[in-house]
């Protein structure tokens, strides 16, 4: 049986359909979750997609943090369920304190929409285990508030613990230490700014590297199931 990956839709989500399609193309079963769902319907993993949840009111992700579904996602993450946040989903994970740091206005103050070159810095997470060590990948980036910031002590700890998961090779937004994605301590919760769900088909490009993210979680889940 294929693993069930829940994709959350908040008011203002944009990339939920593409996220569901990426799950499907990688061999998983996408399950639609709604922002005010009080439960997550027995899914094995959760994908928080990109977009403009609640119109980016106050700050990106600041309102979504208080949605009902996030209470359940937080509880499930604490139990080890894999959770991925992409772009606005990453912002929601930081606002929810499931990941450290914050995503603020791009340094150049412009919305940036172009493919980003990244290095996969660790394969020891639920969402990156299928990549070759230090793989260089290309995923589309499109955001206005993607500059990753944290205080130096937090950044040093992330580096030391191997929790910087993705690093920009051509930093598009001024993120500190070129950080594009980070993980929690257990490695089950990962957030990244560029969009794996928009890089799943050779026909439309810019790569099919995004499939590796979903393939990783499916491998992680089937390993857990066979243990
Ligand atoms: N593509 C997205 O998810 C955009 C996230 C957020 N609304 C921003 O502009 O930074």
mmCIF file of C-alpha atoms and ligand atoms in Angstrom:
data_model
loop_
_atom_site.group_PDB
_atom_site.id
_atom_site.type_symbol
_atom_site.label_atom_id
_atom_site.label_comp_id
_atom_site.label_asym_id
_atom_site.label_seq_id
_atom_site.Cartn_x
_atom_site.Cartn_y
_atom_site.Cartn_z
ATOM 1 C CA UNK A 1 0.000 0.000 0.000
ATOM 2 C CA UNK A 2 1.357 3.419 -0.840
ATOM 3 C CA UNK A 3 1.977 5.896 1.953
ATOM 4 C CA UNK A 4 -0.637 8.573 2.532
ATOM 5 C CA UNK A 5 0.738 12.109 2.438
ATOM 6 C CA UNK A 6 -1.628 14.832 3.651
ATOM 7 C CA UNK A 7 -1.493 18.171 1.836
ATOM 8 C CA UNK A 8 -2.951 21.051 3.845
ATOM 9 C CA UNK A 9 -5.007 23.787 2.201
ATOM 10 C CA UNK A 10 -5.203 27.084 4.092
ATOM 11 C CA UNK A 11 -7.259 30.016 2.776
ATOM 12 C CA UNK A 12 -4.797 31.517 0.285
ATOM 13 C CA UNK A 13 -2.726 28.368 -0.337
ATOM 14 C CA UNK A 14 -1.528 28.299 -3.924
ATOM 15 C CA UNK A 15 0.566 25.194 -4.454
ATOM 16 C CA UNK A 16 -1.561 22.536 -2.760
ATOM 17 C CA UNK A 17 -2.609 20.947 -6.065
ATOM 18 C CA UNK A 18 0.956 20.790 -7.327
ATOM 19 C CA UNK A 19 2.054 19.305 -4.000
ATOM 20 C CA UNK A 20 -0.623 16.609 -4.281
ATOM 21 C CA UNK A 21 0.469 15.912 -7.846
ATOM 22 C CA UNK A 22 4.120 15.606 -6.786
ATOM 23 C CA UNK A 23 3.099 13.065 -4.140
ATOM 24 C CA UNK A 24 1.137 11.131 -6.760
ATOM 25 C CA UNK A 25 3.962 11.189 -9.340
ATOM 26 C CA UNK A 26 6.471 9.950 -6.758
ATOM 27 C CA UNK A 27 4.217 6.997 -5.930
ATOM 28 C CA UNK A 28 2.427 8.195 -2.800
ATOM 29 C CA UNK A 29 -1.261 8.724 -2.142
ATOM 30 C CA UNK A 30 -2.118 12.413 -1.650
ATOM 31 C CA UNK A 31 -4.809 13.174 0.941
ATOM 32 C CA UNK A 32 -6.455 16.606 1.091
ATOM 33 C CA UNK A 33 -6.411 18.215 4.553
ATOM 34 C CA UNK A 34 -8.302 21.400 5.363
ATOM 35 C CA UNK A 35 -7.043 24.207 7.608
ATOM 36 C CA UNK A 36 -9.811 23.720 10.145
ATOM 37 C CA UNK A 37 -9.664 19.930 10.200
ATOM 38 C CA UNK A 38 -9.479 18.820 13.813
ATOM 39 C CA UNK A 39 -7.747 15.607 12.746
ATOM 40 C CA UNK A 40 -5.411 14.521 9.969
ATOM 41 C CA UNK A 41 -7.270 11.465 8.717
ATOM 42 C CA UNK A 42 -4.623 8.854 9.469
ATOM 43 C CA UNK A 43 -2.003 10.240 7.089
ATOM 44 C CA UNK A 44 1.607 9.052 7.333
ATOM 45 C CA UNK A 45 3.212 12.422 6.568
ATOM 46 C CA UNK A 46 2.151 16.050 6.051
ATOM 47 C CA UNK A 47 3.080 18.552 3.303
ATOM 48 C CA UNK A 48 2.426 22.246 4.049
ATOM 49 C CA UNK A 49 2.417 23.908 0.618
ATOM 50 C CA UNK A 50 3.345 27.371 -0.575
ATOM 51 C CA UNK A 51 1.114 30.341 -1.180
ATOM 52 C CA UNK A 52 -0.293 33.302 0.673
ATOM 53 C CA UNK A 53 -2.150 31.802 3.638
ATOM 54 C CA UNK A 54 -4.604 34.302 5.108
ATOM 55 C CA UNK A 55 -3.321 36.863 2.611
ATOM 56 C CA UNK A 56 0.085 37.025 4.351
ATOM 57 C CA UNK A 57 -1.663 39.175 6.991
ATOM 58 C CA UNK A 58 0.691 40.475 9.727
ATOM 59 C CA UNK A 59 3.550 38.267 8.492
ATOM 60 C CA UNK A 60 3.665 35.276 6.154
ATOM 61 C CA UNK A 61 2.434 32.240 8.116
ATOM 62 C CA UNK A 62 1.577 34.234 11.246
ATOM 63 C CA UNK A 63 -2.156 33.448 11.113
ATOM 64 C CA UNK A 64 -1.902 29.899 9.737
ATOM 65 C CA UNK A 65 0.052 29.054 12.847
ATOM 66 C CA UNK A 66 -3.199 29.330 14.825
ATOM 67 C CA UNK A 67 -5.285 27.129 12.508
ATOM 68 C CA UNK A 68 -6.872 24.011 13.920
ATOM 69 C CA UNK A 69 -4.984 21.635 11.660
ATOM 70 C CA UNK A 70 -1.658 22.972 12.958
ATOM 71 C CA UNK A 71 -2.489 21.810 16.507
ATOM 72 C CA UNK A 72 -2.746 18.260 15.178
ATOM 73 C CA UNK A 73 0.297 18.625 12.913
ATOM 74 C CA UNK A 74 2.354 19.826 15.889
ATOM 75 C CA UNK A 75 1.272 16.878 18.020
ATOM 76 C CA UNK A 76 2.006 14.430 15.185
ATOM 77 C CA UNK A 77 5.418 16.007 14.524
ATOM 78 C CA UNK A 78 6.318 15.555 18.178
ATOM 79 C CA UNK A 79 5.575 11.842 17.721
ATOM 80 C CA UNK A 80 7.960 11.677 14.754
ATOM 81 C CA UNK A 81 5.594 12.117 11.818
ATOM 82 C CA UNK A 82 7.433 13.553 8.801
ATOM 83 C CA UNK A 83 6.316 17.128 8.083
ATOM 84 C CA UNK A 84 7.545 19.219 5.139
ATOM 85 C CA UNK A 85 6.929 22.944 4.761
ATOM 86 C CA UNK A 86 7.651 24.540 1.407
ATOM 87 C CA UNK A 87 7.904 28.318 1.081
ATOM 88 C CA UNK A 88 4.783 29.571 2.865
ATOM 89 C CA UNK A 89 4.735 26.150 4.553
ATOM 90 C CA UNK A 90 8.298 26.791 5.789
ATOM 91 C CA UNK A 91 7.149 30.173 7.089
ATOM 92 C CA UNK A 92 4.257 28.442 8.921
ATOM 93 C CA UNK A 93 6.681 25.941 10.499
ATOM 94 C CA UNK A 94 8.938 28.758 11.766
ATOM 95 C CA UNK A 95 5.958 30.752 13.057
ATOM 96 C CA UNK A 96 4.722 27.564 14.803
ATOM 97 C CA UNK A 97 8.163 27.072 16.410
ATOM 98 C CA UNK A 98 8.490 23.637 14.858
ATOM 99 C CA UNK A 99 11.636 25.024 13.206
ATOM 100 C CA UNK A 100 14.031 27.701 14.504
ATOM 101 C CA UNK A 101 14.634 31.085 12.889
ATOM 102 C CA UNK A 102 12.398 33.274 10.743
ATOM 103 C CA UNK A 103 11.812 34.215 7.112
ATOM 104 C CA UNK A 104 11.819 37.954 6.509
ATOM 105 C CA UNK A 105 11.632 40.332 3.497
ATOM 106 C CA UNK A 106 14.172 39.511 0.800
ATOM 107 C CA UNK A 107 17.255 41.708 1.233
ATOM 108 C CA UNK A 108 16.609 43.487 -2.100
ATOM 109 C CA UNK A 109 12.947 44.010 -1.095
ATOM 110 C CA UNK A 110 11.671 42.484 -4.348
ATOM 111 C CA UNK A 111 9.638 39.377 -5.011
ATOM 112 C CA UNK A 112 12.001 36.883 -6.638
ATOM 113 C CA UNK A 113 10.769 34.268 -9.107
ATOM 114 C CA UNK A 114 13.448 32.117 -10.742
ATOM 115 C CA UNK A 115 15.038 28.663 -10.487
ATOM 116 C CA UNK A 116 17.452 28.330 -7.561
ATOM 117 C CA UNK A 117 20.526 26.113 -7.444
ATOM 118 C CA UNK A 118 20.868 24.301 -4.137
ATOM 119 C CA UNK A 119 23.139 21.816 -2.458
ATOM 120 C CA UNK A 120 21.605 19.060 -0.351
ATOM 121 C CA UNK A 121 23.695 19.444 2.801
ATOM 122 C CA UNK A 122 22.435 16.391 4.659
ATOM 123 C CA UNK A 123 20.710 13.191 3.622
ATOM 124 C CA UNK A 124 19.961 12.344 7.248
ATOM 125 C CA UNK A 125 16.389 13.634 7.242
ATOM 126 C CA UNK A 126 13.054 12.026 6.424
ATOM 127 C CA UNK A 127 12.820 14.243 3.328
ATOM 128 C CA UNK A 128 16.359 14.012 1.843
ATOM 129 C CA UNK A 129 17.564 10.427 2.354
ATOM 130 C CA UNK A 130 17.101 9.521 -1.340
ATOM 131 C CA UNK A 131 19.637 12.118 -2.560
ATOM 132 C CA UNK A 132 23.329 11.495 -3.111
ATOM 133 C CA UNK A 133 25.459 13.267 -0.482
ATOM 134 C CA UNK A 134 26.035 16.912 -1.452
ATOM 135 C CA UNK A 135 23.804 16.562 -4.501
ATOM 136 C CA UNK A 136 23.305 19.811 -6.419
ATOM 137 C CA UNK A 137 19.709 20.339 -7.442
ATOM 138 C CA UNK A 138 17.571 23.002 -9.138
ATOM 139 C CA UNK A 139 14.151 24.004 -7.792
ATOM 140 C CA UNK A 140 12.012 27.057 -8.610
ATOM 141 C CA UNK A 141 12.010 29.818 -5.991
ATOM 142 C CA UNK A 142 9.220 32.422 -5.831
ATOM 143 C CA UNK A 143 8.834 34.479 -2.712
ATOM 144 C CA UNK A 144 8.915 37.944 -1.231
ATOM 145 C CA UNK A 145 9.854 36.920 2.295
ATOM 146 C CA UNK A 146 12.420 34.188 1.934
ATOM 147 C CA UNK A 147 15.467 35.578 3.725
ATOM 148 C CA UNK A 148 16.310 33.094 6.442
ATOM 149 C CA UNK A 149 17.514 34.742 9.654
ATOM 150 C CA UNK A 150 18.378 33.487 13.132
ATOM 151 C CA UNK A 151 20.827 34.629 15.769
ATOM 152 C CA UNK A 152 24.422 33.508 15.450
ATOM 153 C CA UNK A 153 24.161 30.993 18.303
ATOM 154 C CA UNK A 154 21.183 29.293 16.631
ATOM 155 C CA UNK A 155 22.956 29.256 13.269
ATOM 156 C CA UNK A 156 26.082 27.745 14.834
ATOM 157 C CA UNK A 157 23.987 25.069 16.519
ATOM 158 C CA UNK A 158 22.175 24.253 13.249
ATOM 159 C CA UNK A 159 25.500 23.957 11.418
ATOM 160 C CA UNK A 160 27.059 21.879 14.203
ATOM 161 C CA UNK A 161 24.099 19.502 14.405
ATOM 162 C CA UNK A 162 23.948 19.034 10.634
ATOM 163 C CA UNK A 163 20.493 20.587 10.481
ATOM 164 C CA UNK A 164 21.152 22.929 7.570
ATOM 165 C CA UNK A 165 19.448 20.765 4.964
ATOM 166 C CA UNK A 166 19.659 22.907 1.814
ATOM 167 C CA UNK A 167 22.043 25.741 0.955
ATOM 168 C CA UNK A 168 21.759 28.159 -1.981
ATOM 169 C CA UNK A 169 24.579 28.121 -4.483
ATOM 170 C CA UNK A 170 23.302 31.472 -5.780
ATOM 171 C CA UNK A 171 21.623 33.079 -2.774
ATOM 172 C CA UNK A 172 18.538 34.862 -4.222
ATOM 173 C CA UNK A 173 17.320 36.668 -1.104
ATOM 174 C CA UNK A 174 20.165 37.405 1.317
ATOM 175 C CA UNK A 175 19.512 34.401 3.590
ATOM 176 C CA UNK A 176 22.090 34.139 6.358
ATOM 177 C CA UNK A 177 24.821 31.625 5.563
ATOM 178 C CA UNK A 178 22.997 30.899 2.264
ATOM 179 C CA UNK A 179 20.495 28.739 4.147
ATOM 180 C CA UNK A 180 17.563 27.553 2.016
ATOM 181 C CA UNK A 181 16.193 24.853 4.321
ATOM 182 C CA UNK A 182 16.569 23.494 7.850
ATOM 183 C CA UNK A 183 15.411 20.529 9.937
ATOM 184 C CA UNK A 184 14.305 20.026 13.514
ATOM 185 C CA UNK A 185 16.499 18.030 15.880
ATOM 186 C CA UNK A 186 14.912 14.681 15.016
ATOM 187 C CA UNK A 187 15.084 15.307 11.250
ATOM 188 C CA UNK A 188 11.388 14.552 10.676
ATOM 189 C CA UNK A 189 10.388 18.208 10.213
ATOM 190 C CA UNK A 190 12.014 20.022 7.283
ATOM 191 C CA UNK A 191 11.302 23.427 5.757
ATOM 192 C CA UNK A 192 12.695 24.900 2.550
ATOM 193 C CA UNK A 193 11.957 27.996 0.469
ATOM 194 C CA UNK A 194 12.307 26.682 -3.116
ATOM 195 C CA UNK A 195 9.536 24.480 -4.489
ATOM 196 C CA UNK A 196 10.075 20.742 -5.051
ATOM 197 C CA UNK A 197 6.456 20.353 -6.215
ATOM 198 C CA UNK A 198 7.223 22.588 -9.226
ATOM 199 C CA UNK A 199 10.152 20.426 -10.358
ATOM 200 C CA UNK A 200 8.628 17.031 -11.061
ATOM 201 C CA UNK A 201 8.323 16.777 -14.842
ATOM 202 C CA UNK A 202 11.008 16.961 -17.522
ATOM 203 C CA UNK A 203 8.542 18.538 -19.976
ATOM 204 C CA UNK A 204 7.983 21.641 -17.865
ATOM 205 C CA UNK A 205 11.329 21.672 -16.016
ATOM 206 C CA UNK A 206 13.427 23.155 -14.623
ATOM 207 C CA UNK A 207 14.343 19.666 -13.319
ATOM 208 C CA UNK A 208 12.780 16.586 -11.790
ATOM 209 C CA UNK A 209 14.786 17.036 -8.586
ATOM 210 C CA UNK A 210 11.635 17.712 -6.582
ATOM 211 C CA UNK A 211 10.619 14.072 -6.884
ATOM 212 C CA UNK A 212 13.604 13.158 -4.681
ATOM 213 C CA UNK A 213 12.032 14.960 -1.733
ATOM 214 C CA UNK A 214 8.836 12.916 -1.884
ATOM 215 C CA UNK A 215 10.739 9.727 -2.785
ATOM 216 C CA UNK A 216 12.772 10.280 0.391
ATOM 217 C CA UNK A 217 9.756 10.404 2.663
ATOM 218 C CA UNK A 218 8.209 7.364 0.985
ATOM 219 C CA UNK A 219 11.487 5.444 1.542
ATOM 220 C CA UNK A 220 11.632 6.674 5.133
ATOM 221 C CA UNK A 221 8.068 5.513 5.782
ATOM 222 C CA UNK A 222 8.501 2.102 4.162
ATOM 223 C CA UNK A 223 11.685 1.564 6.164
ATOM 224 C CA UNK A 224 9.748 2.367 9.349
ATOM 225 C CA UNK A 225 6.947 0.003 8.307
ATOM 226 C CA UNK A 226 9.324 -2.919 7.685
ATOM 227 C CA UNK A 227 11.162 -2.486 10.992
HETATM 228 N N1 LIG B 1 5.400 30.995 -2.981
HETATM 229 C C1 LIG B 1 5.134 31.224 -1.728
HETATM 230 O O1 LIG B 1 4.795 30.304 -0.945
HETATM 231 C C2 LIG B 1 5.206 32.645 -1.245
HETATM 232 C C3 LIG B 1 5.290 32.742 0.254
HETATM 233 C C4 LIG B 1 5.010 34.126 0.780
HETATM 234 N N2 LIG B 1 3.683 34.541 0.468
HETATM 235 C C5 LIG B 1 6.063 35.083 0.280
HETATM 236 O O2 LIG B 1 5.811 35.862 -0.607
HETATM 237 O O3 LIG B 1 7.171 35.046 0.766
#
